[in-house]
Short mmCIF file of C-alpha atoms and ligand atoms in Angstrom, two decimals:
data_model
loop_
_atom_site.label_atom_id
_atom_site.label_comp_id
_atom_site.label_asym_id
_atom_site.label_seq_id
_atom_site.Cartn_x
_atom_site.Cartn_y
_atom_site.Cartn_z
CA MET A 1 -123.14 29.37 96.43
CA ILE A 2 -125.81 31.94 97.27
CA ARG A 3 -124.17 32.57 100.59
CA SER A 4 -120.73 33.29 99.16
CA PHE A 5 -122.34 35.53 96.55
CA LEU A 6 -124.07 37.48 99.32
CA THR A 7 -120.92 37.78 101.37
CA ALA A 8 -118.95 39.05 98.39
CA GLY A 9 -121.71 41.56 97.62
CA LEU A 10 -121.74 42.88 101.17
CA ALA A 11 -117.96 43.18 101.24
CA ALA A 12 -118.04 45.21 98.01
CA LEU A 13 -120.74 47.45 99.43
CA ALA A 14 -118.78 48.02 102.62
CA THR A 15 -115.64 48.98 100.69
CA THR A 16 -117.54 51.50 98.59
CA ALA A 17 -119.37 53.00 101.53
CA TRP A 18 -116.28 53.35 103.70
CA ALA A 19 -113.66 54.45 101.18
CA ASP A 20 -112.95 57.96 102.46
CA ASP A 21 -112.18 60.14 99.43
CA THR A 22 -110.94 62.97 101.62
CA LYS A 23 -107.81 61.02 102.59
CA PHE A 24 -104.70 61.21 100.42
CA SER A 25 -104.15 57.47 100.93
CA THR A 26 -107.50 56.40 99.41
CA HIS A 27 -106.85 57.08 95.71
CA LEU A 28 -104.15 59.68 95.18
CA HIS A 29 -101.21 58.06 96.92
CA ALA A 30 -101.02 55.15 94.47
CA LYS A 31 -101.37 57.49 91.50
CA PHE A 32 -98.59 59.81 92.68
CA HIS A 33 -96.34 56.78 92.99
CA HIS A 34 -97.04 55.54 89.46
CA SER A 35 -94.10 55.58 87.03
CA ALA A 36 -95.81 58.22 84.82
CA CYS A 37 -95.20 60.75 87.60
CA LEU A 38 -92.22 59.27 89.37
CA THR A 39 -89.75 58.87 86.48
CA CYS A 40 -89.65 62.65 86.14
CA HIS A 41 -89.61 63.31 89.87
CA GLN A 42 -86.66 60.89 90.23
CA PHE A 43 -84.85 62.21 87.16
CA PHE A 44 -81.82 63.66 88.97
CA THR A 45 -81.75 61.25 91.94
CA LYS A 46 -78.41 59.47 92.15
CA ASN A 47 -79.61 56.69 94.47
CA ILE A 48 -83.36 56.17 94.39
CA ALA A 49 -84.43 55.24 97.92
CA GLY A 50 -84.81 51.49 98.41
CA THR A 51 -84.63 50.57 94.69
CA GLY A 52 -80.91 50.23 93.99
CA LYS A 53 -81.54 52.33 90.85
CA LYS A 54 -80.55 55.76 89.63
CA GLY A 55 -82.75 58.38 87.98
CA LEU A 56 -82.80 58.78 84.17
CA ALA A 57 -80.18 61.55 84.29
CA TRP A 58 -77.75 58.86 85.39
CA ASN A 59 -78.48 56.24 82.73
CA THR A 60 -80.42 56.60 79.44
CA HIS A 61 -80.43 60.39 79.79
CA PHE A 62 -76.85 60.71 80.94
CA ALA A 63 -75.68 64.28 81.55
CA ARG A 64 -78.64 65.91 79.86
CA LYS A 65 -79.26 69.34 81.20
CA LYS A 66 -82.56 70.98 82.03
CA GLN A 67 -82.60 73.18 78.91
CA ALA A 68 -81.94 70.28 76.55
CA CYS A 69 -85.17 68.36 77.18
CA THR A 70 -87.11 70.09 74.41
CA GLU A 71 -84.64 69.01 71.73
CA CYS A 72 -86.39 65.65 71.80
CA HIS A 73 -89.51 66.12 73.93
CA THR A 74 -90.93 68.71 71.53
CA SER A 75 -94.45 70.17 71.53
CA ALA A 76 -95.27 67.84 68.65
CA VAL A 77 -94.35 64.86 70.84
CA THR A 78 -95.90 65.93 74.16
CA SER A 79 -98.72 68.15 72.81
CA MET A 80 -97.83 70.66 75.53
CA GLU A 81 -98.51 74.20 74.37
CA LYS A 82 -95.10 75.33 75.61
CA ALA A 83 -92.42 72.74 74.93
CA GLU A 84 -90.30 74.14 77.82
CA ASP A 85 -92.86 72.81 80.28
CA TRP A 86 -91.24 69.41 79.76
CA PHE A 87 -88.47 69.43 82.34
CA ALA A 88 -87.38 67.78 85.57
CA ASP A 89 -85.71 69.25 88.61
CA HIS A 90 -83.71 68.29 91.67
CA GLU A 91 -85.33 67.62 95.04
CA LEU A 92 -88.70 66.51 93.69
CA ASP A 93 -88.27 62.85 94.58
CA TYR A 94 -90.77 61.24 96.96
CA THR A 95 -90.03 57.59 96.08
CA GLY A 96 -90.75 55.14 98.89
CA MET A 97 -92.58 57.65 101.09
CA GLY A 98 -95.88 56.57 102.68
CA PRO A 99 -99.15 58.51 102.20
CA LYS A 100 -98.54 60.89 105.11
CA GLU A 101 -94.97 61.71 104.08
CA THR A 102 -95.79 62.06 100.37
CA CYS A 103 -98.68 64.38 101.15
CA GLU A 104 -96.58 66.55 103.48
CA PHE A 105 -93.73 66.58 100.96
CA ILE A 106 -95.85 67.89 98.10
CA LYS A 107 -97.26 70.63 100.32
CA THR A 108 -93.86 71.87 101.48
CA THR A 109 -91.17 71.21 98.84
CA HIS A 110 -88.69 73.94 97.96
CA HIS A 111 -90.88 75.04 95.07
CA GLY A 112 -93.49 75.99 97.67
CA LYS A 113 -96.14 76.51 95.04
CA THR A 114 -98.69 74.03 96.25
CA GLY A 115 -99.09 74.76 99.98
CA THR A 116 -102.55 76.34 99.77
CA PRO A 117 -105.73 74.57 98.61
CA ALA A 118 -106.12 76.98 95.65
CA ALA A 119 -102.53 76.50 94.48
CA MET A 120 -102.73 72.73 94.95
CA LEU A 121 -105.97 72.54 92.98
CA SER A 122 -104.58 74.64 90.18
CA HIS A 123 -101.36 72.62 90.00
CA LEU A 124 -103.00 69.20 90.07
CA LEU A 125 -105.70 70.12 87.55
CA THR A 126 -103.78 72.29 85.08
CA ASP A 127 -100.05 71.52 85.26
CA PRO A 128 -99.10 70.32 81.75
CA ARG A 129 -96.75 67.65 83.11
CA ILE A 130 -99.54 66.15 85.18
CA MET A 131 -101.96 66.36 82.26
CA TRP A 132 -99.43 64.47 80.13
CA SER A 133 -99.44 61.58 82.67
CA ILE A 134 -103.22 60.98 82.56
CA LYS A 135 -105.48 59.52 79.87
CA GLY A 136 -107.45 62.38 78.32
CA GLY A 137 -105.35 65.08 80.04
CA LEU A 138 -103.56 65.99 76.79
CA PRO A 139 -104.08 64.65 73.26
CA ASN A 140 -100.61 63.08 73.30
CA ALA A 141 -100.63 61.94 76.93
CA GLY A 142 -97.79 59.49 77.54
CA ASN A 143 -96.02 60.16 74.24
CA LEU A 144 -92.21 60.06 74.23
CA PRO A 145 -89.61 60.80 71.53
CA MET A 146 -88.89 58.16 68.87
CA GLY A 147 -92.47 56.90 68.90
CA LYS A 148 -92.17 55.48 72.42
CA LYS A 149 -95.01 55.65 74.92
CA ALA A 150 -95.02 55.72 78.72
CA GLU A 151 -97.65 53.86 80.73
CA LEU A 152 -100.28 56.30 81.98
CA ILE A 153 -101.56 56.36 85.57
CA PRO A 154 -104.69 54.20 86.08
CA GLY A 155 -108.04 55.93 85.47
CA ASP A 156 -108.83 58.87 83.19
CA ILE A 157 -108.87 62.64 83.61
CA ASP A 158 -112.46 62.76 84.90
CA GLU A 159 -111.69 60.27 87.64
CA TRP A 160 -108.54 62.28 88.54
CA ARG A 161 -110.51 65.56 88.76
CA THR A 162 -113.13 63.95 91.02
CA GLN A 163 -110.54 62.39 93.33
CA VAL A 164 -108.39 65.53 93.54
CA ALA A 165 -111.42 67.72 94.30
CA ALA A 166 -112.63 65.32 97.02
CA TRP A 167 -109.23 65.41 98.73
CA ILE A 168 -108.81 69.18 98.51
CA ASN A 169 -112.39 70.04 99.52
CA GLY A 170 -112.01 67.57 102.39
CA GLY A 171 -109.14 69.65 103.81
CA MET A 172 -106.09 68.09 102.08
CA LYS A 173 -105.72 65.51 104.84
CA CYS A 174 -102.34 63.81 105.00
CA GLU A 175 -103.73 60.42 106.05
C1 HEC B 1 -92.06 65.90 82.64
C2 HEC B 1 -91.74 65.64 84.02
C3 HEC B 1 -92.84 65.55 85.06
C4 HEC B 1 -93.93 64.71 85.07
C5 HEC B 1 -94.34 63.69 84.02
C6 HEC B 1 -94.63 64.98 86.32
N1 HEC B 1 -93.99 65.95 87.03
FE1 HEC B 1 -94.62 66.79 88.80
N2 HEC B 1 -93.17 68.20 88.64
C7 HEC B 1 -92.18 68.24 87.68
C8 HEC B 1 -91.39 69.46 87.84
C9 HEC B 1 -90.22 69.87 87.00
C10 HEC B 1 -91.95 70.15 88.94
C11 HEC B 1 -91.51 71.50 89.50
C12 HEC B 1 -92.32 72.55 88.78
C13 HEC B 1 -91.89 73.96 89.03
O1 HEC B 1 -90.88 74.21 89.67
O2 HEC B 1 -92.62 74.84 88.53
C14 HEC B 1 -93.07 69.33 89.42
C15 HEC B 1 -93.85 69.67 90.50
C16 HEC B 1 -94.86 68.89 91.00
C17 HEC B 1 -95.63 69.20 92.18
C18 HEC B 1 -95.51 70.48 93.02
C19 HEC B 1 -94.76 70.26 94.27
C20 HEC B 1 -93.29 70.36 94.07
O3 HEC B 1 -92.62 69.42 94.46
O4 HEC B 1 -92.83 71.37 93.51
C21 HEC B 1 -96.51 68.18 92.37
C22 HEC B 1 -97.53 68.03 93.49
C23 HEC B 1 -96.31 67.23 91.28
N3 HEC B 1 -95.31 67.70 90.46
C24 HEC B 1 -97.00 66.06 91.11
C25 HEC B 1 -96.95 65.27 89.95
C26 HEC B 1 -97.86 64.17 89.67
C27 HEC B 1 -98.94 63.66 90.61
C28 HEC B 1 -97.55 63.69 88.43
C29 HEC B 1 -98.21 62.58 87.67
C30 HEC B 1 -99.67 62.62 87.56
C31 HEC B 1 -96.41 64.50 87.94
N4 HEC B 1 -96.09 65.44 88.89
C32 HEC B 1 -95.79 64.32 86.72
C33 HEC B 1 -91.98 67.31 86.68
C34 HEC B 1 -92.90 66.32 86.31
C1 HEC B 2 -81.69 63.09 72.82
C2 HEC B 2 -83.13 63.07 73.00
C3 HEC B 2 -83.66 63.28 74.42
C4 HEC B 2 -83.40 64.32 75.28
C5 HEC B 2 -82.47 65.52 75.08
C6 HEC B 2 -84.20 64.07 76.47
N1 HEC B 2 -84.92 62.92 76.32
FE1 HEC B 2 -86.22 62.10 77.64
N2 HEC B 2 -86.53 60.51 76.42
C7 HEC B 2 -85.98 60.36 75.17
C8 HEC B 2 -86.42 59.09 74.60
C9 HEC B 2 -86.03 58.54 73.24
C10 HEC B 2 -87.24 58.48 75.58
C11 HEC B 2 -87.96 57.13 75.48
C12 HEC B 2 -87.03 55.99 75.66
C13 HEC B 2 -86.28 56.03 76.94
O1 HEC B 2 -86.90 55.85 78.00
O2 HEC B 2 -85.07 56.27 76.89
C14 HEC B 2 -87.30 59.40 76.70
C15 HEC B 2 -88.00 59.16 77.86
C16 HEC B 2 -88.15 60.07 78.90
C17 HEC B 2 -88.97 59.87 80.07
C18 HEC B 2 -89.91 58.71 80.32
C19 HEC B 2 -89.30 57.45 80.77
C20 HEC B 2 -90.36 56.38 80.91
O3 HEC B 2 -90.02 55.27 80.56
O4 HEC B 2 -91.47 56.66 81.34
C21 HEC B 2 -88.82 60.97 80.85
C22 HEC B 2 -89.50 61.22 82.19
C23 HEC B 2 -87.90 61.85 80.18
N3 HEC B 2 -87.50 61.28 79.00
C24 HEC B 2 -87.52 63.08 80.66
C25 HEC B 2 -86.58 63.90 80.05
C26 HEC B 2 -86.12 65.14 80.62
C27 HEC B 2 -86.64 65.72 81.93
C28 HEC B 2 -85.18 65.66 79.78
C29 HEC B 2 -84.34 66.89 79.96
C30 HEC B 2 -83.52 66.93 81.16
C31 HEC B 2 -85.06 64.73 78.66
N4 HEC B 2 -85.93 63.67 78.87
C32 HEC B 2 -84.22 64.88 77.59
C33 HEC B 2 -85.16 61.25 74.53
C34 HEC B 2 -84.62 62.40 75.07
#
């Protein structure tokens, strides 16, 4: 009894001490791959890698164009200051990629806005779409039209800020 308690305690201690916050794989990878982020990033994907599914543009959101999003995802729904910030785009999909690939992808996608530490920090801590996906990021985080609600990524905005800062200050390692 005492022995198993001790062993469990030591194992917990070891995990805490050795979890390297500077690696993308430690906390951020799982969060990036949560549905709150991915459903948008997969929006226009016709065949989502390894899932047998199609992005929303191909089913519930059939044929909806970029400009039309705000007809339903209004500022009142999302609590984004500018309603137009609610949109999706092509070539944002990183479904099924491992930590290294996901990390390299977000640094080098065609938008090319997040390649430097300053730009990455600014995007991950202020982008309204990201704030919408995290508890405490926006007043209406997770809110969808017709009173629906998306599941938010695990953890709150303070935890996100801490984990993002640790990764960026640690050199944005793609491990
Ligand atoms: C409402 C849809 C939406 C949600 C929700 C969303 N994103 Fe995005 N994301 C986008 C769009 C659209 C862009 C491109 C922005 C641009 O071109 O200015 C983008 C760009 C990015 C980029 C910049 C790199 C690139 O590919 O251009 C990163 C990194 C990113 N998103 C991560 C996330 C993470 C992490 C989450 C969840 C915490 C998330 N996004 C939630 C739509 C979304
Ligand atoms: C006609 C109204 C309408 C329009 C236009 C619309 N949506 Fe939606 N959207 C909804 C509704 C209702 C839901 C919640 C139910 C569902 O998933 O279909 C939703 C859900 C979503 C979700 C979350 C899915 C989930 O389960 O987490 C995303 C992401 C999304 N929409 C993105 C967009 C984008 C991007 C556009 C523009 C290209 C857009 N929507 C246009 C009504 C709309």
